[in-house]
Amino acid sequence: MIVAMLETATEDQIDAVIDAMTEAGVDVHRTTGKMQTILAAVGPTAGLDLSKFEVLPGVMHVHRISSPYKLAGRAFRPEGTVVEFAKEVHLGGAEVQVIAGPCAVENREQIFAIAKCVQAAGAHFLRGGAFKPRSSPYSFQGLGIPGLELMREAADAHGLLVVSEVMEIAQIEPMLPFVDCFQVGARNMQNFNLLRELGQIRKPVLLKRGIAATIEELLLSSEYIMSGGNYQVIVCERGIRTYETATRNTMDIAAIPVLKKLSHLPVVADPSHGTGRRDMVAPMAKAAVAAGADAILVEIHPNADKAVSDAAQTLFLEQFEELVKDLRLIATAVGRTL
Amino acid sequence: MIVAMLETATEDQIDAVIDAMTEAGVDVHRTTGKMQTILAAVGPTAGLDLSKFEVLPGVMHVHRISSPYKLAGRAFRPEGTVVEFAKEVHLGGAEVQVIAGPCAVENREQIFAIAKCVQAAGAHFLRGGAFKPRSSPYSFQGLGIPGLELMREAADAHGLLVVSEVMEIAQIEPMLPFVDCFQVGARNMQNFNLLRELGQIRKPVLLKRGIAATIEELLLSSEYIMSGGNYQVIVCERGIRTYETATRNTMDIAAIPVLKKLSHLPVVADPSHGTGRRDMVAPMAKAAVAAGADAILVEIHPNADKAVSDAAQTLFLEQFEELVKDLRLIATAVGRTL
Amino acid sequence: MIVAMLETATEDQIDAVIDAMTEAGVDVHRTTGKMQTILAAVGPTAGLDLSKFEVLPGVMHVHRISSPYKLAGRAFRPEGTVVEFAKEVHLGGAEVQVIAGPCAVENREQIFAIAKCVQAAGAHFLRGGAFKPRSSPYSFQGLGIPGLELMREAADAHGLLVVSEVMEIAQIEPMLPFVDCFQVGARNMQNFNLLRELGQIRKPVLLKRGIAATIEELLLSSEYIMSGGNYQVIVCERGIRTYETATRNTMDIAAIPVLKKLSHLPVVADPSHGTGRRDMVAPMAKAAVAAGADAILVEIHPNADKAVSDAAQTLFLEQFEELVKDLRLIATAVGRTL
Amino acid sequence: MIVAMLETATEDQIDAVIDAMTEAGVDVHRTTGKMQTILAAVGPTAGLDLSKFEVLPGVMHVHRISSPYKLAGRAFRPEGTVVEFAKEVHLGGAEVQVIAGPCAVENREQIFAIAKCVQAAGAHFLRGGAFKPRSSPYSFQGLGIPGLELMREAADAHGLLVVSEVMEIAQIEPMLPFVDCFQVGARNMQNFNLLRELGQIRKPVLLKRGIAATIEELLLSSEYIMSGGNYQVIVCERGIRTYETATRNTMDIAAIPVLKKLSHLPVVADPSHGTGRRDMVAPMAKAAVAAGADAILVEIHPNADKAVSDAAQTLFLEQFEELVKDLRLIATAVGRTL
């Protein structure tokens, strides 16, 4: 941490800041320049609340010098993390993965039809929601655990792995037998109680970026899970809110290479939520793979127009088959497989 | 709902859209213009997912014509809602209210000193957090129920009402004996399970706007609570995330008169979170009252620099006393009391 | 400037950065910590392009320590700037000013009616546009110099000062005889050629914040004018673009106290463009004065609904009279006059 | 245009709105529903200022039904526009183009070295700035016309076409002999006087999206040029301003397929300005081609670290050669050539 004092700061003000820094547990290195005084903190500053110093009298700016996250930082594992799943499936390695399925599991017929299609396309992950709290209290709220049972059955019948969203701490335990990977949704990215519990388990967690979260905040939330000992974290870009309304969100494709640079964690891209429009899913999925994404997460449905939720952004099965073929070409063009 | 078709839309496409609308339960009124065809839905459209129609072939745009919320809309109660508390305190009437207290209840001495100051300033509401899940797993996590007991005791000793944040459904029941008003934080604005439960109780709920939520989304979340029968909802502007970094958030002061126009619910402004900086709290609190806010929510602490959380935005008690005097002048200038 | 190196930076990389800094004309002060090396630049860094250093190998972050503007900074004139106009009118002092007029000067009758109303309300500034390049090539493009002649005549007849927008360098010279203050619109905030020329004249310049400009960028543009010797700069908050669509722009009221803190320049607020809605102009004008604005800029028209431009945000004359009365009460409440 | 009236609107208010619409030159089609009245405008509404109706008493919302642009809309040329250049080079066809060069032309040696590299890589366009108004009045301001002469000479010697930015109307005429394509920068996207003049010439114009402009506004500015008779417009995505600070701008890759859908104009992507970071240029260029961009615009320099401007985002020549090879693979993967 560097504290830059105002040119007009008095010696008393400088002393008060030094005291506050010392009290916070760091050693202070002072540089008195012609124009201004600079105070550098030596020692661990990861947990410090910088804004606390920013409002002290005489302070101009406070800068964080060291990264606020350690375990999630690239330096922690320069070679990159590869998350290992059953059936020798890896996420974060040379092979680009495809994770596909309906927004919500609706019934046996639907999820089996989808699982069959996912397998046929050569993908390894089936996704689907069992708990769907909705903006209207009268809407479909998901099948719950029976939905997970159906999904597990369909996945097993087709050699697939299961990814499903967990929304509350109380759901972790009952979900454990059914999922290979927990998904944390954008609205829960900073639900620290939930993240803490997920740090205690030993299954991969796919953490989605909040709609207004910075890349740094996404990595801080990853750190929260990892600090509990669960290092199998996968981060996911799914669009941020901006002033542009042509798409539901603005997909921040640059977040993919930025995350790969700052962190060792695998990066997934979700063009379904990233754009909110079926006709934009394919070009954005291709863009994400071209930019270095380790996996693509897409919503698909045999009768996409009538999906009980997220219909507008859901691909028909034939569109999905086409997309996987196209992604395979892009993956090859960037030196990967799919 | 109005569906505007593309100029190039075929008759088959138009028919397919009409079928989809009919299937969704609305009657369709068709206008065929020289340039394009327009399909108007007649009947209840509040629950419809518009984007579903937007991606149908031949569709240019879909517009929502009627408001997506009813109970929260101004037309539902044109005269405005006044929330009644014990001790004949009203929020939403002529008197501007002040809600003040620490970010987190720390100990008896702290909360009693603050309660004394709040009472002395002539304010009626004591706020304070008992559950504080923090971004670092090693930070102070709040006192829990014992913190609420302390706050209730301090409030009763000084004739004050208690406002405190609820973070999970499981906390509602144990909090009930201690609080006069539940606060829902920005991160939970769209935690629909929590909102649904709060709709079942009969105590006021102060609902904060999410950091990336639109005004419409805030009112939709209010509607969610109200649809359960709890009409005592108070909405709160607390800053949104924009590209400007001089303040932690950009406080959307215009949201105050916009909310007063669109809805009958009382509106609170939180300049502490709205700016994140102690030196900006007073001017923004004054601006909020000048713009029509029904109450101001501020963080105060006898030793603000050492508050265990949110130190940078917390006022010292003397600053708070000064602020209430200034707000009284502004309230008078806009024809209200305080 | 502080350059924080990565923990993994090599001695060669550190040396290369030191060389680049030295070449850029600053002395380098090196601190080698346990975790990382920090390089502090000693000497003038105001003109340096920091991003140049940010991409050098081994660099983690580059922080600007000193303010990038000097002349516009509060330290340059701690007591604040008061811009002096003819008729002993001051902007930036104890008196809050009101600047009012139509978006565009349309004809003699219109501008005289408005000038009469402005005078009657006790305000001192008449504003109006003479050059109106519009988004449609078929729309009204403004009266040009004859419009300025009319405005000058109307202002003189009613003891008012004239504020009008300059859009190109070529307009400065012909406008000089007619205006008391040049306005630079939001789209020209970073038209550096225009700013440079306005630095050469000796008349006040009212500089509007760009729709996507930070407060720092607004002050850098002010600096650009001041560096030419023209210190009579007035800055203006007029709304920024965010994801919220309930108002045309989001008026950043906090920018007012932030600007007053960082800079000595007078601050104007424009609630007409700030909200784009007639019914939001009054509450936001009041909020701006409560937050410390030195002047309010509003669009008014005798027949607001039929104004040739900006009709939706233009006040009727009676609404304006009412507003000035209300603002007077707020000004008094914050210890100022109007 | 559709005007939706409030449920509470009176017959007088409805009549007043109908009058205002009629006066604006459209026929009105009225639908009186159980809940509310809807007024549809029949006739040309492209030039109408909708917000004018939005603030009329009794109005709830006004919706634009027809597209505000015609010439730039996909329906105007469903097959897409291919801009033809000398040497049988086409932009907008099957071949993806690469436009490369320095931010600013600095000297003969520099521009010839770059031209040689561009030719060697198999690209056809040389870009470079001759007029560089800078944020500091003391910075390099560009070589002006002599810079264009050098660029033309270098381009001709290597069989390349010249793209250069025009910043003022007065520069159009002197630039004409030297450039094959005028570039309009992001800050001038809504400089309507400049756009109008560019509509009068018969050379291609590459129009960059403003940093806070919507896709619709970009197309409206294109329309402005086209309405003068110059249909050779190329639009360019170069990053928008959001809350994320890890990259200088957030590159809106989805704008590429959205523009291709809404418009027939060729789309260029500029990953140099889009990210502001040399290390992000390659992944974002690949993403743009994968998403359907017709051309890539990149800044390159033999000594990128010492470029007089935009150094941080400028590629070294070897990096550029590598990038073109990679883009060729991506182009092939999406069924195009390069």
mmCIF file of C-alpha atoms in Angstrom, chain A residues 59-278:
data_model
loop_
_atom_site.group_PDB
_atom_site.id
_atom_site.type_symbol
_atom_site.label_atom_id
_atom_site.label_comp_id
_atom_site.label_asym_id
_atom_site.label_seq_id
_atom_site.Cartn_x
_atom_site.Cartn_y
_atom_site.Cartn_z
ATOM 1 C CA VAL A 59 -4.195 12.211 2.308
ATOM 2 C CA MET A 60 -4.437 12.585 -1.453
ATOM 3 C CA HIS A 61 -4.700 8.988 -2.659
ATOM 4 C CA VAL A 62 -4.106 5.473 -1.455
ATOM 5 C CA HIS A 63 -2.893 2.851 -3.903
ATOM 6 C CA ARG A 64 -2.872 -0.879 -3.494
ATOM 7 C CA ILE A 65 0.484 -2.120 -4.694
ATOM 8 C CA SER A 66 0.237 -5.828 -4.121
ATOM 9 C CA SER A 67 -2.584 -7.874 -5.551
ATOM 10 C CA PRO A 68 -5.552 -8.236 -3.162
ATOM 11 C CA TYR A 69 -5.753 -11.964 -3.945
ATOM 12 C CA LYS A 70 -3.004 -14.543 -3.594
ATOM 13 C CA LEU A 71 -4.390 -18.056 -4.111
ATOM 14 C CA ALA A 72 -6.278 -17.018 -7.243
ATOM 15 C CA GLY A 73 -3.314 -15.119 -8.694
ATOM 16 C CA ARG A 74 -1.326 -16.471 -11.614
ATOM 17 C CA ALA A 75 1.865 -16.442 -9.519
ATOM 18 C CA PHE A 76 0.378 -19.082 -7.218
ATOM 19 C CA ARG A 77 0.318 -21.635 -10.057
ATOM 20 C CA PRO A 78 2.107 -20.196 -13.083
ATOM 21 C CA GLU A 79 1.429 -23.326 -15.138
ATOM 22 C CA GLY A 80 -2.359 -22.946 -14.807
ATOM 23 C CA THR A 81 -4.994 -25.058 -13.101
ATOM 24 C CA VAL A 82 -6.545 -28.028 -14.847
ATOM 25 C CA VAL A 83 -9.699 -29.206 -13.074
ATOM 26 C CA GLU A 84 -10.062 -32.964 -13.258
ATOM 27 C CA PHE A 85 -13.444 -34.643 -13.543
ATOM 28 C CA ALA A 86 -14.528 -38.239 -13.672
ATOM 29 C CA LYS A 87 -14.252 -40.094 -17.004
ATOM 30 C CA GLU A 88 -10.834 -38.433 -17.536
ATOM 31 C CA VAL A 89 -12.417 -35.168 -18.562
ATOM 32 C CA HIS A 90 -10.276 -32.088 -17.942
ATOM 33 C CA LEU A 91 -11.241 -28.432 -17.905
ATOM 34 C CA GLY A 92 -8.417 -25.924 -18.336
ATOM 35 C CA GLY A 93 -6.187 -28.061 -20.535
ATOM 36 C CA ALA A 94 -5.742 -28.288 -24.294
ATOM 37 C CA GLU A 95 -9.267 -29.495 -24.898
ATOM 38 C CA VAL A 96 -12.013 -26.865 -25.052
ATOM 39 C CA GLN A 97 -15.088 -28.156 -23.217
ATOM 40 C CA VAL A 98 -18.744 -27.583 -24.029
ATOM 41 C CA ILE A 99 -21.317 -27.478 -21.221
ATOM 42 C CA ALA A 100 -24.897 -27.543 -22.469
ATOM 43 C CA GLY A 101 -28.415 -28.075 -21.286
ATOM 44 C CA PRO A 102 -31.722 -26.400 -20.511
ATOM 45 C CA CYS A 103 -32.139 -23.409 -18.225
ATOM 46 C CA ALA A 104 -34.447 -25.567 -16.105
ATOM 47 C CA VAL A 105 -34.977 -29.334 -16.006
ATOM 48 C CA GLU A 106 -38.646 -29.709 -16.952
ATOM 49 C CA ASN A 107 -39.311 -33.447 -17.293
ATOM 50 C CA ARG A 108 -37.708 -36.783 -18.141
ATOM 51 C CA GLU A 109 -38.394 -36.600 -21.836
ATOM 52 C CA GLN A 110 -36.847 -33.162 -22.165
ATOM 53 C CA ILE A 111 -33.648 -33.872 -20.256
ATOM 54 C CA PHE A 112 -33.066 -37.232 -21.947
ATOM 55 C CA ALA A 113 -33.504 -35.711 -25.393
ATOM 56 C CA ILE A 114 -31.016 -33.021 -24.504
ATOM 57 C CA ALA A 115 -28.499 -35.423 -22.964
ATOM 58 C CA LYS A 116 -28.615 -37.517 -26.105
ATOM 59 C CA CYS A 117 -27.902 -34.484 -28.239
ATOM 60 C CA VAL A 118 -25.043 -33.317 -25.993
ATOM 61 C CA GLN A 119 -23.429 -36.722 -26.221
ATOM 62 C CA ALA A 120 -23.920 -36.911 -29.969
ATOM 63 C CA ALA A 121 -22.195 -33.552 -30.391
ATOM 64 C CA GLY A 122 -19.164 -34.915 -28.551
ATOM 65 C CA ALA A 123 -19.556 -32.728 -25.471
ATOM 66 C CA HIS A 124 -19.025 -33.997 -21.908
ATOM 67 C CA PHE A 125 -21.102 -31.766 -19.638
ATOM 68 C CA LEU A 126 -24.858 -31.589 -19.086
ATOM 69 C CA ARG A 127 -26.141 -28.514 -17.278
ATOM 70 C CA GLY A 128 -29.632 -27.737 -15.981
ATOM 71 C CA GLY A 129 -31.322 -25.892 -13.162
ATOM 72 C CA ALA A 130 -33.370 -27.581 -10.454
ATOM 73 C CA PHE A 131 -34.048 -24.558 -8.254
ATOM 74 C CA LYS A 132 -35.432 -21.553 -10.134
ATOM 75 C CA PRO A 133 -36.576 -18.728 -7.890
ATOM 76 C CA ARG A 134 -38.270 -16.415 -10.363
ATOM 77 C CA SER A 135 -39.060 -12.756 -10.526
ATOM 78 C CA SER A 136 -42.758 -13.604 -10.489
ATOM 79 C CA PRO A 137 -44.053 -15.640 -7.561
ATOM 80 C CA TYR A 138 -46.458 -17.340 -9.966
ATOM 81 C CA SER A 139 -43.794 -18.670 -12.362
ATOM 82 C CA PHE A 140 -42.341 -22.179 -12.483
ATOM 83 C CA GLN A 141 -39.909 -22.554 -9.563
ATOM 84 C CA GLY A 142 -38.001 -25.638 -10.680
ATOM 85 C CA LEU A 143 -38.382 -29.359 -9.943
ATOM 86 C CA GLY A 144 -35.967 -29.383 -7.004
ATOM 87 C CA ILE A 145 -34.193 -32.606 -6.027
ATOM 88 C CA PRO A 146 -36.362 -34.793 -8.335
ATOM 89 C CA GLY A 147 -35.055 -32.629 -11.171
ATOM 90 C CA LEU A 148 -31.490 -33.418 -10.126
ATOM 91 C CA GLU A 149 -32.291 -37.113 -10.011
ATOM 92 C CA LEU A 150 -33.588 -36.964 -13.568
ATOM 93 C CA MET A 151 -30.534 -35.051 -14.728
ATOM 94 C CA ARG A 152 -28.145 -37.509 -13.068
ATOM 95 C CA GLU A 153 -29.956 -40.394 -14.687
ATOM 96 C CA ALA A 154 -29.890 -38.785 -18.120
ATOM 97 C CA ALA A 155 -26.210 -37.889 -17.726
ATOM 98 C CA ASP A 156 -25.228 -41.371 -16.670
ATOM 99 C CA ALA A 157 -27.172 -42.893 -19.531
ATOM 100 C CA HIS A 158 -25.135 -40.788 -21.945
ATOM 101 C CA GLY A 159 -21.724 -40.694 -20.312
ATOM 102 C CA LEU A 160 -21.984 -37.057 -19.240
ATOM 103 C CA LEU A 161 -21.014 -34.998 -16.182
ATOM 104 C CA VAL A 162 -23.580 -32.831 -14.345
ATOM 105 C CA VAL A 163 -23.315 -29.104 -13.620
ATOM 106 C CA SER A 164 -26.119 -27.456 -11.646
ATOM 107 C CA GLU A 165 -26.636 -24.233 -9.739
ATOM 108 C CA VAL A 166 -26.649 -24.087 -5.954
ATOM 109 C CA MET A 167 -28.510 -21.096 -4.501
ATOM 110 C CA GLU A 168 -28.412 -21.610 -0.739
ATOM 111 C CA ILE A 169 -26.164 -23.291 1.782
ATOM 112 C CA ALA A 170 -28.964 -25.717 2.632
ATOM 113 C CA GLN A 171 -28.913 -27.092 -0.927
ATOM 114 C CA ILE A 172 -25.246 -28.116 -0.924
ATOM 115 C CA GLU A 173 -25.673 -31.322 1.062
ATOM 116 C CA PRO A 174 -28.662 -32.719 -0.859
ATOM 117 C CA MET A 175 -27.106 -31.786 -4.212
ATOM 118 C CA LEU A 176 -23.784 -33.503 -3.518
ATOM 119 C CA PRO A 177 -24.781 -37.008 -4.730
ATOM 120 C CA PHE A 178 -26.097 -35.680 -8.037
ATOM 121 C CA VAL A 179 -23.650 -33.096 -9.360
ATOM 122 C CA ASP A 180 -20.092 -33.205 -10.600
ATOM 123 C CA CYS A 181 -19.751 -29.427 -10.441
ATOM 124 C CA PHE A 182 -21.626 -26.779 -8.483
ATOM 125 C CA GLN A 183 -22.495 -23.597 -10.323
ATOM 126 C CA VAL A 184 -22.755 -20.299 -8.413
ATOM 127 C CA GLY A 185 -24.939 -17.787 -10.237
ATOM 128 C CA ALA A 186 -24.132 -14.150 -10.946
ATOM 129 C CA ARG A 187 -26.439 -12.897 -8.165
ATOM 130 C CA ASN A 188 -24.610 -15.029 -5.612
ATOM 131 C CA MET A 189 -21.073 -14.103 -6.631
ATOM 132 C CA GLN A 190 -20.710 -12.116 -3.414
ATOM 133 C CA ASN A 191 -22.840 -14.333 -1.185
ATOM 134 C CA PHE A 192 -19.880 -14.901 1.093
ATOM 135 C CA ASN A 193 -21.634 -17.336 3.396
ATOM 136 C CA LEU A 194 -22.362 -19.607 0.453
ATOM 137 C CA LEU A 195 -18.821 -19.243 -0.905
ATOM 138 C CA ARG A 196 -17.351 -20.126 2.481
ATOM 139 C CA GLU A 197 -19.331 -23.366 2.601
ATOM 140 C CA LEU A 198 -18.331 -24.266 -0.942
ATOM 141 C CA GLY A 199 -14.740 -23.835 0.175
ATOM 142 C CA GLN A 200 -15.262 -26.738 2.571
ATOM 143 C CA ILE A 201 -16.335 -29.288 0.004
ATOM 144 C CA ARG A 202 -14.089 -31.048 -2.489
ATOM 145 C CA LYS A 203 -15.989 -30.714 -5.750
ATOM 146 C CA PRO A 204 -15.380 -28.200 -8.525
ATOM 147 C CA VAL A 205 -17.239 -24.882 -8.383
ATOM 148 C CA LEU A 206 -18.103 -22.864 -11.475
ATOM 149 C CA LEU A 207 -18.343 -19.246 -10.295
ATOM 150 C CA LYS A 208 -20.168 -16.751 -12.501
ATOM 151 C CA ARG A 209 -19.192 -13.094 -12.656
ATOM 152 C CA GLY A 210 -21.791 -10.724 -11.200
ATOM 153 C CA ILE A 211 -23.595 -8.416 -13.590
ATOM 154 C CA ALA A 212 -21.785 -5.408 -12.110
ATOM 155 C CA ALA A 213 -18.679 -7.120 -10.778
ATOM 156 C CA THR A 214 -15.145 -6.239 -11.791
ATOM 157 C CA ILE A 215 -12.659 -8.902 -12.800
ATOM 158 C CA GLU A 216 -10.829 -8.222 -9.546
ATOM 159 C CA GLU A 217 -13.979 -8.836 -7.522
ATOM 160 C CA LEU A 218 -14.552 -12.110 -9.369
ATOM 161 C CA LEU A 219 -11.054 -13.236 -8.404
ATOM 162 C CA LEU A 220 -11.587 -12.109 -4.808
ATOM 163 C CA SER A 221 -14.687 -14.283 -4.640
ATOM 164 C CA SER A 222 -12.684 -17.187 -6.088
ATOM 165 C CA GLU A 223 -10.091 -16.561 -3.381
ATOM 166 C CA TYR A 224 -12.864 -16.821 -0.806
ATOM 167 C CA ILE A 225 -13.695 -20.358 -1.944
ATOM 168 C CA MET A 226 -10.032 -21.344 -2.267
ATOM 169 C CA SER A 227 -9.176 -20.055 1.195
ATOM 170 C CA GLY A 228 -11.334 -22.898 2.521
ATOM 171 C CA GLY A 229 -9.149 -25.431 0.752
ATOM 172 C CA ASN A 230 -11.215 -26.077 -2.356
ATOM 173 C CA TYR A 231 -8.900 -25.118 -5.215
ATOM 174 C CA GLN A 232 -11.127 -26.481 -7.997
ATOM 175 C CA VAL A 233 -12.617 -23.151 -8.993
ATOM 176 C CA ILE A 234 -13.649 -22.286 -12.543
ATOM 177 C CA VAL A 235 -14.583 -18.683 -13.340
ATOM 178 C CA CYS A 236 -17.198 -17.668 -15.885
ATOM 179 C CA GLU A 237 -17.759 -14.490 -17.941
ATOM 180 C CA ARG A 238 -21.470 -14.039 -18.675
ATOM 181 C CA GLY A 239 -21.936 -10.383 -19.593
ATOM 182 C CA ILE A 240 -21.965 -7.159 -17.629
ATOM 183 C CA ARG A 241 -24.482 -4.358 -17.464
ATOM 184 C CA THR A 242 -23.665 -1.299 -19.549
ATOM 185 C CA TYR A 243 -25.637 1.493 -21.216
ATOM 186 C CA GLU A 244 -25.990 -0.505 -24.464
ATOM 187 C CA THR A 245 -29.439 -2.070 -24.827
ATOM 188 C CA ALA A 246 -29.126 -3.899 -28.151
ATOM 189 C CA THR A 247 -28.072 -6.979 -26.197
ATOM 190 C CA ARG A 248 -29.323 -7.866 -22.714
ATOM 191 C CA ASN A 249 -25.802 -7.640 -21.318
ATOM 192 C CA THR A 250 -22.482 -6.613 -22.814
ATOM 193 C CA MET A 251 -20.280 -9.679 -22.986
ATOM 194 C CA ASP A 252 -16.798 -8.670 -21.872
ATOM 195 C CA ILE A 253 -14.774 -10.957 -24.124
ATOM 196 C CA ALA A 254 -11.546 -9.224 -23.069
ATOM 197 C CA ALA A 255 -12.179 -10.545 -19.556
ATOM 198 C CA ILE A 256 -11.161 -13.968 -20.884
ATOM 199 C CA PRO A 257 -7.523 -13.123 -21.745
ATOM 200 C CA VAL A 258 -7.326 -10.755 -18.760
ATOM 201 C CA LEU A 259 -8.409 -13.554 -16.397
ATOM 202 C CA LYS A 260 -5.955 -15.968 -18.023
ATOM 203 C CA LYS A 261 -3.193 -13.437 -17.418
ATOM 204 C CA LEU A 262 -4.045 -12.488 -13.825
ATOM 205 C CA SER A 263 -5.107 -15.921 -12.644
ATOM 206 C CA HIS A 264 -4.348 -19.613 -13.134
ATOM 207 C CA LEU A 265 -8.012 -20.622 -12.974
ATOM 208 C CA PRO A 266 -9.861 -22.053 -16.018
ATOM 209 C CA VAL A 267 -12.200 -19.602 -17.736
ATOM 210 C CA VAL A 268 -15.640 -20.412 -19.109
ATOM 211 C CA ALA A 269 -17.777 -18.172 -21.328
ATOM 212 C CA ASP A 270 -21.580 -18.138 -21.285
ATOM 213 C CA PRO A 271 -22.842 -16.498 -24.490
ATOM 214 C CA SER A 272 -26.477 -17.357 -23.692
ATOM 215 C CA HIS A 273 -26.678 -15.020 -20.710
ATOM 216 C CA GLY A 274 -23.941 -12.854 -22.192
ATOM 217 C CA THR A 275 -26.206 -11.715 -25.005
ATOM 218 C CA GLY A 276 -29.725 -12.839 -24.110
ATOM 219 C CA ARG A 277 -30.458 -13.452 -27.800
ATOM 220 C CA ARG A 278 -30.440 -16.791 -29.593
#
